[in-house]
mmCIF file of C-alpha atoms in Angstrom:
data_model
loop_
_atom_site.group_PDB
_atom_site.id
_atom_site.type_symbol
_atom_site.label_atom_id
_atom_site.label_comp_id
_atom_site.label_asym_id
_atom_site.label_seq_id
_atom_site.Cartn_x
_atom_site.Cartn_y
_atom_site.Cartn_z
ATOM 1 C CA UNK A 1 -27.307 -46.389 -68.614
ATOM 2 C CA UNK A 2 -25.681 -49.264 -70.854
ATOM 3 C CA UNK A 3 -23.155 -48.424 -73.574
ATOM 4 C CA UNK A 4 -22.067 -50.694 -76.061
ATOM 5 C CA UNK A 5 -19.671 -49.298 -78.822
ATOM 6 C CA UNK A 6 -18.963 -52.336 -81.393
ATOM 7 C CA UNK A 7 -17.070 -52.443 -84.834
ATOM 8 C CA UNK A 8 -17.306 -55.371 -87.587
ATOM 9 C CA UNK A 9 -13.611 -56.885 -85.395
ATOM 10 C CA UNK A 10 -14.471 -56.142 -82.453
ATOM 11 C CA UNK A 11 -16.182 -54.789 -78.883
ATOM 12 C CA UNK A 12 -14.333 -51.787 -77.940
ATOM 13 C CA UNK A 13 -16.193 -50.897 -74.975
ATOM 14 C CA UNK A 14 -19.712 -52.323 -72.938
ATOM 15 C CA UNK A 15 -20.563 -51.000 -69.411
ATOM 16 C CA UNK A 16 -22.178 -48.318 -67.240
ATOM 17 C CA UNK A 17 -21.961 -44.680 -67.677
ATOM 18 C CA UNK A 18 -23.680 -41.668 -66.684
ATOM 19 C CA UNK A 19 -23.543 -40.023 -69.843
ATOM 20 C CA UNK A 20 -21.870 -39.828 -73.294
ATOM 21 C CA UNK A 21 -20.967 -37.158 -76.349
ATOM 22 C CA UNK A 22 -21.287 -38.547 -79.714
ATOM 23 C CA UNK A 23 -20.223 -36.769 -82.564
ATOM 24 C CA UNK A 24 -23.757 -36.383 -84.420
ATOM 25 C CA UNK A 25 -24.002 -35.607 -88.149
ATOM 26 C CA UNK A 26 -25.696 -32.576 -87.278
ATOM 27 C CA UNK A 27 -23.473 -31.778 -84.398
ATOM 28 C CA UNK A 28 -22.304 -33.328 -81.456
ATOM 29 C CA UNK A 29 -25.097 -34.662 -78.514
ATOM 30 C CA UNK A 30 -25.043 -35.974 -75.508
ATOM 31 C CA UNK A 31 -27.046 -38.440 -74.208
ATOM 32 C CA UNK A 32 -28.137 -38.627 -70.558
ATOM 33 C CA UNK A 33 -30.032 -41.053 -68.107
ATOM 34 C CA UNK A 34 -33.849 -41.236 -69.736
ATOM 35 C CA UNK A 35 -32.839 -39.816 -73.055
ATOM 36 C CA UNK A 36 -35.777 -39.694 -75.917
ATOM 37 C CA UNK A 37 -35.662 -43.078 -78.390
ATOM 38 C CA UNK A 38 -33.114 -41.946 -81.241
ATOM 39 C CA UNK A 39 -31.180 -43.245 -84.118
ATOM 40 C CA UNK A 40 -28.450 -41.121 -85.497
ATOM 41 C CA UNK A 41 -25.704 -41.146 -88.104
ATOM 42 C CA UNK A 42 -22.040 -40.406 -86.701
ATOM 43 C CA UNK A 43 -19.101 -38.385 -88.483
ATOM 44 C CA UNK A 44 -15.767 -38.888 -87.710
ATOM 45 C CA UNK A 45 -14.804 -37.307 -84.153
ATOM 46 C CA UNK A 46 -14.597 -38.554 -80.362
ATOM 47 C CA UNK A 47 -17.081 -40.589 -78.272
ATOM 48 C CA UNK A 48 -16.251 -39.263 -74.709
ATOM 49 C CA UNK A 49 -18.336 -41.089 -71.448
ATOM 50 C CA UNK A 50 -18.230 -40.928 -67.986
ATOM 51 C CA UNK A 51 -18.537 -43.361 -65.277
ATOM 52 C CA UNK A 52 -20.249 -43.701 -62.303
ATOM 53 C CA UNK A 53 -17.466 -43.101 -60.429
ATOM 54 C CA UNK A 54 -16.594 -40.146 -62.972
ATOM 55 C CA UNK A 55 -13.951 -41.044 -64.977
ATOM 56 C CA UNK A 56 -14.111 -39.700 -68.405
ATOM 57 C CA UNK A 57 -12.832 -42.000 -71.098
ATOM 58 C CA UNK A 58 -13.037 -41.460 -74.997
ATOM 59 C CA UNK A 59 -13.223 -43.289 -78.105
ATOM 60 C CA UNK A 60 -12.176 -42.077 -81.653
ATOM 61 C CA UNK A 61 -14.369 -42.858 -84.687
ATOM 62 C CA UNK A 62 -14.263 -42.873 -88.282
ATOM 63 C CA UNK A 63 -18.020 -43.045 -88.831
ATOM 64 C CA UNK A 64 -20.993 -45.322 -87.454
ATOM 65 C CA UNK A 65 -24.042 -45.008 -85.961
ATOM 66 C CA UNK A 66 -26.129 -44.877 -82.717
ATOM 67 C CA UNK A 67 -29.236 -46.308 -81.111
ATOM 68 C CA UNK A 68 -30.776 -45.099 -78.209
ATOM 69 C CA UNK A 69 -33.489 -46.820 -76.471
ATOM 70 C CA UNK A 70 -34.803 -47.494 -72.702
ATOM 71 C CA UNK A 71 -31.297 -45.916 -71.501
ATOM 72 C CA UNK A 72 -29.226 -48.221 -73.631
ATOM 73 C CA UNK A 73 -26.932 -46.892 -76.193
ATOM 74 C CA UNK A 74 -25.783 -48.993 -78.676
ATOM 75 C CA UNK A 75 -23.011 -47.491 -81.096
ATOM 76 C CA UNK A 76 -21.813 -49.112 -84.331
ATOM 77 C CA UNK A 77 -18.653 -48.073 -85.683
ATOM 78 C CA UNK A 78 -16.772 -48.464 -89.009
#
């Protein structure tokens, strides 16, 4: 799978990963290989991904939101 993770200033991360935990509105997900189409407002928490190779690394969020489509997962932060 592709994730991007982009704010208005910048790209703060674009690569493969097996999966990633996004901090849902409604509760935190996670999204693996052939996840259903979704769209999804995010609260203020932690992205956390992991490689192929299966290093975990995590990004902290004020808000945004998330796209998933066709094992792409594109997240816009504020």
């Amino acid at each position: 799978m592709k994730l991007q993770i982009i704010s208005a200033q910048e790209v703060l991360f674009t690569g493969d990963v097996n999966s990633v935990t996004l901090p849902g509105t409604m509760g935190e997900f996670t999204v693996l290989r052939n996840h259903a189409s979704l769209l999804a407002t995010l609260t203020p928490g932690t992205i956390r991904y992991t490689d192929a190779a299966g290093t975990t690394a995590e990004t902290v969020i004020t808000g945004g939101i998330a796209d998933v489509d066709n094992n792409v997962i594109s997240v816009c932060v504020y």
